[in-house]
Amino acid sequence: MDKITFTKFIIDPKIFWSNFILLGIFILIGFGCSHYMELEGHYVTGMNNQIVWGLPHIFAVLLIVIASGVLNIASISSVFDKKLYKPLAPLSALLAISFLIAGLAILVLDLGRPNRLIVAMTTYNFVSIFSWNIFLYSGFAVVLAAYIWTMLDREVNKYSKFMGTFAFGWRIILTTGTGSIFGFLVAREAYSTAILAPLFIVMSLLYGTAVYYLVLRIISKFHNTYIPKDVLDNLKKLSVMFLFANLYFLGLYHVTNMYIAKHWDFEIFILSSGGIYTLSFWLGQVIIGIVLPIIILSSNKFGTHLALTIASFLILLGSFIAMYVIIIGGQAYPLTIFPDHIIIDSSFYDNVVHSYIPSIYEFGLGIGGVALALIITLIGIANFKFLPTMISSSHSSEPSDKTTGS
Amino acid sequence: MRNSAELTRREFIVKSVTAISAVYIIPDLIPKAVAAKPLDLEVSAKTKWAINVDVNKCVDGCTACVEACVDENGLYGFDRPETDSQWIRKLQIKDIKTDKVTTLPMMCQHCENPPCVDVCPTGASFRREDGIVMVNQHTCIGCRYCMMACPFKARSFVHENLTEQVTSAPRGKGCVESCNLCVNRIDHGSETTACEEACMKEGHHAITFGDLADPNSRVSLAMQAKPSRRLREDLKLKQRVTYSGF
């Protein structure tokens, strides 16, 4: 019976350092943008008193949702005991922690007062879902670190199933919390529904799987990691399942909104008259993000690798647009302050669909965050034995004594 | 013979009415800080600050309340209407059924169940016992979640460095702010907010401020005189700002 052996990321130092420096430059740009926004104030961004959450929040929420979802592979291995995924589990947990830290970094650096982070960490209002999320996010990082330890250290390996199950439960609650940040906003037609929580969970499952596949594919280009066909087939099936789950919950979310009479106007806005938001919804969120990947993954015309690669790219492009529709589209639609009146005139844009053009600084901060996630992963796999030497369907569930290093 | 020390019936009635008048009427004629409290006393729920707006008295084109608020709180903008703070704004609305056009001031509605307070992660957004909803400028981290939660778009984020601040109303870049019912004036014994004062000076009397706990306060009397309503009553936020006349 084969043993799972883990190794560090063995890569030509030139390629490692060139990637490290490139990612480092993006991270510095991100910090620079954030610093400039803090010095000058948020007027230099595209955000204003109408669109209060912008591009940084799209990046941050997306990265946090991905952080939860990318743990799928480890969860399937530990919680559902699929031995096929056992060798892939540590990388999955590392990616989760990397994307979580990156998402949180963006959120914090976009605050009006990032220097008051200590206040957020010490003063809590437990009625606020935001406060709960601070605990859920920081707790998730600790749980993941412990989970990685149990997976990689033979002496505590017997606790890995328990920690895996614990992390699985934690991330479901975490994504529920992230969805509820929007779901609890009763004043806005786009958000005031509990369906956003399960919608965010299925989004995390889909986006996380796509990120995992792409990262594994990139690593396998440089590192001699063979991904067997049964793993690929399984990832393909999972992705199709998650795509249909997304379609279902997205449909349910909009049907529910249509059923609520006072949300009807917002539905008309997003689905038919909202200009860029309507286009983004149908072309980006639905067609690029869900329909095309389903067609590609279900078609026999592409090889499994090619189908998964194209589909994963489309899913991630769609995920970004989905966040744009949810976060920006939800704010762009004006508040209904007078349900039985029309606002004719206002100095505060109460009567118009708000526009949002993000600035280069917000984009820099967001890209810096993505680079942060990738550099943490790169440093992790280069210094610790996260990668399996060979992924095979016929192996024992116990890690090997013969763990090899670089 | 009549004892001069004895009261006739007429004298008794006259003196009694005078005494009752002295006790019940004269105090209402003298300007006083009915509910205003000395600064060393804690804010109490015995006071219920509120505003009533009579939209029939609000004049189209008049922005006296807005200008007074700007002066009182140093809300001088940067000629960037999308990012400049507005604690009070004038709206013109049209009834869908009757086409009646109304103009009214819109500010923080000082909800008894404020969503902004519920969502604030640090508790910087808070509601005082006397009903004033405001932001602690020292613990606001600038996350803007309260702005997402407010159904009335009553809050503004300070988007840039401030140059002309007034000492009585300190503000901070990167923090959220909104109407605080001129808390600094009220806590120092004033009976009126800047917007109400300006509206009265213009002779419109559309804005009435006062203590709802006092049945004889201006705001209580205004609300007794005309039925009033809260905006978005379906949300059950129990705002302290009410509107009459529409």
XYZ file of C-alpha atoms in Angstrom, chain B residues 58 145 203 217:
4
model
C -41.815 74.095 5.044
C -21.492 49.638 7.986
C -40.971 82.819 10.357
C -43.240 71.290 25.343
